[in-house]
Short mmCIF file of C-alpha atoms in Angstrom, two decimals:
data_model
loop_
_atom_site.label_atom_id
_atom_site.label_comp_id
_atom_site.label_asym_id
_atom_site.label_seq_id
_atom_site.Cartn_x
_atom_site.Cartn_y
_atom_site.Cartn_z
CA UNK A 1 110.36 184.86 124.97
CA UNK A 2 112.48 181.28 125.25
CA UNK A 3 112.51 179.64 128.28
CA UNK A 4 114.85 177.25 129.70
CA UNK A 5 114.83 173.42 129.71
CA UNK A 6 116.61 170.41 130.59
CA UNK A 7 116.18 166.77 130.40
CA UNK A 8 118.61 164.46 131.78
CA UNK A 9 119.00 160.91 132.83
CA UNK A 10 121.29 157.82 133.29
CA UNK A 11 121.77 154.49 131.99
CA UNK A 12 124.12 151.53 132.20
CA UNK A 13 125.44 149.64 129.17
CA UNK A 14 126.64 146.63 128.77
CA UNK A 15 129.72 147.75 126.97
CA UNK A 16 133.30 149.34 127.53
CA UNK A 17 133.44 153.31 126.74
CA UNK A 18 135.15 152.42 123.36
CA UNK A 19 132.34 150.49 122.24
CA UNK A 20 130.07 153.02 123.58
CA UNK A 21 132.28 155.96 121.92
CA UNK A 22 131.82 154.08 118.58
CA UNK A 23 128.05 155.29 118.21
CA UNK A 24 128.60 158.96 117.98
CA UNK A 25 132.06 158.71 115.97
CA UNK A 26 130.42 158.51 112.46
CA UNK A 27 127.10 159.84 110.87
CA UNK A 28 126.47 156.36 110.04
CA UNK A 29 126.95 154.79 113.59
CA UNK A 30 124.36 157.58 114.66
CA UNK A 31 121.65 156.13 111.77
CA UNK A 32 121.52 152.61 113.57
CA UNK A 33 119.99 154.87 116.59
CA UNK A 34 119.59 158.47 116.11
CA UNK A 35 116.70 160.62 114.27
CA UNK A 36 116.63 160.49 110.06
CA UNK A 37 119.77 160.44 108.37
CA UNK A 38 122.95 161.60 109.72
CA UNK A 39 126.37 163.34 108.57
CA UNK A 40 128.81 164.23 110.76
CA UNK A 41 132.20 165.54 110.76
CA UNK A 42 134.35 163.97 113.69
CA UNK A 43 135.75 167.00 115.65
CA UNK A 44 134.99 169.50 117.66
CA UNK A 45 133.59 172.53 115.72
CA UNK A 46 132.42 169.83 112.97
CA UNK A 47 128.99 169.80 111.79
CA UNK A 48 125.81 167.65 112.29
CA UNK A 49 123.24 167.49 109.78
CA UNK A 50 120.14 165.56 110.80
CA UNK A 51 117.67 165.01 108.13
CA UNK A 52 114.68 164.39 107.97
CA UNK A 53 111.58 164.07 105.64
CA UNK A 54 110.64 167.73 104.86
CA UNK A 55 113.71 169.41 107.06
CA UNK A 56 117.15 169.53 107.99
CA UNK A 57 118.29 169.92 111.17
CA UNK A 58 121.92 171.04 111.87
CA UNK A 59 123.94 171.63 114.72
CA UNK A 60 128.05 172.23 115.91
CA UNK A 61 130.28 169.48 117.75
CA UNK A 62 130.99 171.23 121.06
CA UNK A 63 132.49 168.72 122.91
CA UNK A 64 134.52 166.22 121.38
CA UNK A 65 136.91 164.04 123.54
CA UNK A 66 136.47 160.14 122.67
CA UNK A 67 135.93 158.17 124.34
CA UNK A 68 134.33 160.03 127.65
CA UNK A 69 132.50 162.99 126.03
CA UNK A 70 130.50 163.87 123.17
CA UNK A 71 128.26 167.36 122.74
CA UNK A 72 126.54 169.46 120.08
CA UNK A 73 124.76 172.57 119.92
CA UNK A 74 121.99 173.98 117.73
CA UNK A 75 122.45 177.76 116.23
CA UNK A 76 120.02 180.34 118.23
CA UNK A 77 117.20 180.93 116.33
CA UNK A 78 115.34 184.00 115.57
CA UNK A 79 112.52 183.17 118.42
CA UNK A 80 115.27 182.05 120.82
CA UNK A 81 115.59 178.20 120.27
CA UNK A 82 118.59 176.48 121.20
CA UNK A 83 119.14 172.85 122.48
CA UNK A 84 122.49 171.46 123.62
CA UNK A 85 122.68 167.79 123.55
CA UNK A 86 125.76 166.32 125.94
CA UNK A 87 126.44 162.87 126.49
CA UNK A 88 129.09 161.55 129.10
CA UNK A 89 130.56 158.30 129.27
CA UNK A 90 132.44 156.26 131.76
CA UNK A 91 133.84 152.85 132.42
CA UNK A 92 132.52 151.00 135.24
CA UNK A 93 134.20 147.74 136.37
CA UNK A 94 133.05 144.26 134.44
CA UNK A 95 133.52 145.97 131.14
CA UNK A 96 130.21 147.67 131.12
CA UNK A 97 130.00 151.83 130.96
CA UNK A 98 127.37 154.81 132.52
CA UNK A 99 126.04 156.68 130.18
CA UNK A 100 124.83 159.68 131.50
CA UNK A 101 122.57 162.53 129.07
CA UNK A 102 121.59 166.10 128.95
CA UNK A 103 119.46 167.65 126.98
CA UNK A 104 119.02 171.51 127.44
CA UNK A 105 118.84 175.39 126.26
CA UNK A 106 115.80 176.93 124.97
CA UNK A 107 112.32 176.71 123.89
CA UNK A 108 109.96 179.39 122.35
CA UNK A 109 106.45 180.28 122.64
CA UNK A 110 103.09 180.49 124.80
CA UNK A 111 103.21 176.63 124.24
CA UNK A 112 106.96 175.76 125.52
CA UNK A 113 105.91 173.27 128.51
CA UNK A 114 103.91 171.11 125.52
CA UNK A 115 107.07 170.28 123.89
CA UNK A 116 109.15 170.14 127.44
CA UNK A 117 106.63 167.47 128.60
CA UNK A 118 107.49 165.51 124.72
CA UNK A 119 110.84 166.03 125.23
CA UNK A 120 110.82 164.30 128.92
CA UNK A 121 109.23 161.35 126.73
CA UNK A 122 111.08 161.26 123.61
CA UNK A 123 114.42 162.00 125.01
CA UNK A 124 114.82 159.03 127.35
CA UNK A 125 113.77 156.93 124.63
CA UNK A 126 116.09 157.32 121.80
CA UNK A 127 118.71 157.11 124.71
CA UNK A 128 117.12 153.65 125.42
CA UNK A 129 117.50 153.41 121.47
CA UNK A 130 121.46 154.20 121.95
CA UNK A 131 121.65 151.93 124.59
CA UNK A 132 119.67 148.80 122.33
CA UNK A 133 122.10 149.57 119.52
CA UNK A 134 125.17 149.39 121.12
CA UNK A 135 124.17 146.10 122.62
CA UNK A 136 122.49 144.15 120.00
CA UNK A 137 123.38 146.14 117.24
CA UNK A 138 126.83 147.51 117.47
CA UNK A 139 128.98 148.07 114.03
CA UNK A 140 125.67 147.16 111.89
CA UNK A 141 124.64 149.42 109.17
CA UNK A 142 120.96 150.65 109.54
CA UNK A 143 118.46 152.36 107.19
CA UNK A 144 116.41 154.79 109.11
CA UNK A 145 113.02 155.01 108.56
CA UNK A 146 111.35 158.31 109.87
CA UNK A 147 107.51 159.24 109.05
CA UNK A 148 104.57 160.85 110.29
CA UNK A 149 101.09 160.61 110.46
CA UNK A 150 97.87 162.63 111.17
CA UNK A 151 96.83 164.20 114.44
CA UNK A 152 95.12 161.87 116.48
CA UNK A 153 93.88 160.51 119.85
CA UNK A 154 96.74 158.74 121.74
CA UNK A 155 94.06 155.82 122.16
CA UNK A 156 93.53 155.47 119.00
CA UNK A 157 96.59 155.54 117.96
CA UNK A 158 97.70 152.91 120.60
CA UNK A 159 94.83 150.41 120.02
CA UNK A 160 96.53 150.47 115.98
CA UNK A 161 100.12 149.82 117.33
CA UNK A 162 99.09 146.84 119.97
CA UNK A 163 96.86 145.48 117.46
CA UNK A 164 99.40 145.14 114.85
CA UNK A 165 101.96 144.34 117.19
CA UNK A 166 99.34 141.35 118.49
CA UNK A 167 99.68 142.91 122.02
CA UNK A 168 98.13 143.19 125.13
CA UNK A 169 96.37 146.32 125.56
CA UNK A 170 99.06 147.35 127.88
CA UNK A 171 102.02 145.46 126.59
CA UNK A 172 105.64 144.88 129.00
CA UNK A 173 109.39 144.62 128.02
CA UNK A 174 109.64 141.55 127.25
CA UNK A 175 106.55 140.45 125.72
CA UNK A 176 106.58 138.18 122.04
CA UNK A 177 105.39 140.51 118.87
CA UNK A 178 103.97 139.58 115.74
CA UNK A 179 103.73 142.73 113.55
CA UNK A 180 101.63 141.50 110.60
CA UNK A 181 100.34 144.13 107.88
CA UNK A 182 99.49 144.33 103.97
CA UNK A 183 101.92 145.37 102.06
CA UNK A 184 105.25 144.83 104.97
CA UNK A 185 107.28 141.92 105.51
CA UNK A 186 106.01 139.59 108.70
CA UNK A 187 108.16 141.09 111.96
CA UNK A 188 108.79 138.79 115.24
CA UNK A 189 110.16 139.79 117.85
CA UNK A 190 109.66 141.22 121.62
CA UNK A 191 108.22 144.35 123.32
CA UNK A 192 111.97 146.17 124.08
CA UNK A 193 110.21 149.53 124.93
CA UNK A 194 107.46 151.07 126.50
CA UNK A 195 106.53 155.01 127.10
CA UNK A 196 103.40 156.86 127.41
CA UNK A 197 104.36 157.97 123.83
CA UNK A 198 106.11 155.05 122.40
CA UNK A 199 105.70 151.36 121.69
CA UNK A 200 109.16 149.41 120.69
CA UNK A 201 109.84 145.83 119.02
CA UNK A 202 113.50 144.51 118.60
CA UNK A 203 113.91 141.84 115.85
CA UNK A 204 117.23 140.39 114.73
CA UNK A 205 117.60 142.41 112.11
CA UNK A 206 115.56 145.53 113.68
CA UNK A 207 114.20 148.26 115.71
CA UNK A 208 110.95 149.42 115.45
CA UNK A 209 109.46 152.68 117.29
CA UNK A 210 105.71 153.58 117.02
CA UNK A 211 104.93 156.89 117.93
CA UNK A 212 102.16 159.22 118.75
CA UNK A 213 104.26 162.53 120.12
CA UNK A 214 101.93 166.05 120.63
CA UNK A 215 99.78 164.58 119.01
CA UNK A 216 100.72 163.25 116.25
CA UNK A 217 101.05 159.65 114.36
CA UNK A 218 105.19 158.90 113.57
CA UNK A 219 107.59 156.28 112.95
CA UNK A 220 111.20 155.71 113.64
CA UNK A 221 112.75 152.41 112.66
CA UNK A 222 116.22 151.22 112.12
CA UNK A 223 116.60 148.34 109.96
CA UNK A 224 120.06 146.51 110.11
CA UNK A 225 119.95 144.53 107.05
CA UNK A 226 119.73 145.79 102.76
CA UNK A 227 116.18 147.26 102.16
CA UNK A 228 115.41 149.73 99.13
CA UNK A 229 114.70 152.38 101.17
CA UNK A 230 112.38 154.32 99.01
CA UNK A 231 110.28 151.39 98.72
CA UNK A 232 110.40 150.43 102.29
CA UNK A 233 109.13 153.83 103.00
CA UNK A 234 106.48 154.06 100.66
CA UNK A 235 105.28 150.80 102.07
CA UNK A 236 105.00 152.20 106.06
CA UNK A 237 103.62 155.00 104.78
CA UNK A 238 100.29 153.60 102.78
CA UNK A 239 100.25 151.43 106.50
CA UNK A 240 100.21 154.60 108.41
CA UNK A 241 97.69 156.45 105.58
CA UNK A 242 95.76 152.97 105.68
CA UNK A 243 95.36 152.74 109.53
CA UNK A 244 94.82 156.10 110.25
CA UNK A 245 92.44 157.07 107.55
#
């Protein structure tokens, strides 16, 4: 049996709703902020294709009117899944915009309110994400980086990220970052995000998300500047095997 969800929140965004618009008009706008690698066809009924290491996921443009409202919807599974994500956008005065999300349709399984409580975390953040890219990163081509980890403790797992991060132990937006590891270029920055599940560093040319979602050790950076890819990945990856061993 699926049972319904929805997530949903509001931010403001220091942008007009053409600049805002300009994030979900192109596959590669949606790299500098989305999950893995996108392609996207800019219409309604046009598909998105969201990949990422080990799986595809693909869903239908359902609302398309630029620049106020953007929508897409997942094919119903076998079990039942479906998610809907909407995004609405309008102008406020001063040349800034609300930005206003919902996330919703069905999960499966015995264990459905596990992933509705990850969803409540992980949703708002890569809307923060959308938010940081528009207004530090707007028109910049990123390389995504997505990876995961092994299962373990969220302590542990957050005493490795504020370590390498050279962190407090409970670190605040705001707050100067050092990222320094073997084998990964030197990262400065500030503390842009902070979640139960998530730990975030802006740098000019960067942003970083450290993750430990149900359980799990992941990544998700952006990186706004040339970067072999496969290299770059191979290198966060031994740091993740290295850490986490």
């Amino acid at each position: 049996m699926a049972h319904p969800f929805e997530v949903s929140g509001e931010l403001i965004v220091n942008a007009t709703p053409e600049q805002v618009w300009e994030a979900f008009a192109t596959g590669a706008a949606m790299d500098g902020w989305w999950m893995g690698e996108n392609e996207l066809e800019p219409r309604l009924g046009g598909a998105l294709r969201t990949t990422l290491p080990g799986f595809t996921m693909e869903s239908t443009v359902t609302t398309w009117e630029p620049p106020h409202r953007f929508a897409t919807t997942s094919p119903e599974a076998s079990d039942g899944r479906l998610m809907t994500f909407a995004f609405e956008i309008e102008g406020r005065a001063g040349g800034t915009t609300t930005l206003r999300f919902v996330h919703s349709g069905f999960l499966p399984g015995d264990d459905w309110e596990q992933e509705y409580d990850a969803l409540k975390v992980g949703d708002p953040a890569y809307v923060a994400k959308l938010v940081e890219y528009i207004e530090h990163f707007r028109g910049r081509t990123a390389v995504p980086i997505s990876l995961w980890g092994p299962q373990v403790s969220r302590e542990r797992a957050w005493a490795a990220y504020t370590s390498a991060l050279g962190v407090s132990a409970e670190p605040v937006l705001g707050e100067p970052a050092h990222f320094r590891a073997e084998g990964l270029p030197d990262l400065d920055g500030e503390i842009d995000y902070v979640s139960p599940d998530f730990i975030g560093l802006r740098t000019a040319d960067g942003m970083f998300r450290f993750i430990h979602g149900m359980g799990t050790v992941a990544i998700g950076h952006h990186l706004y500047q040339p970067v072999d890819r496969a290299a770059t990945e191979r290198a966060w990856q031994a740091w993740i095997d290295r850490t986490f061993a």
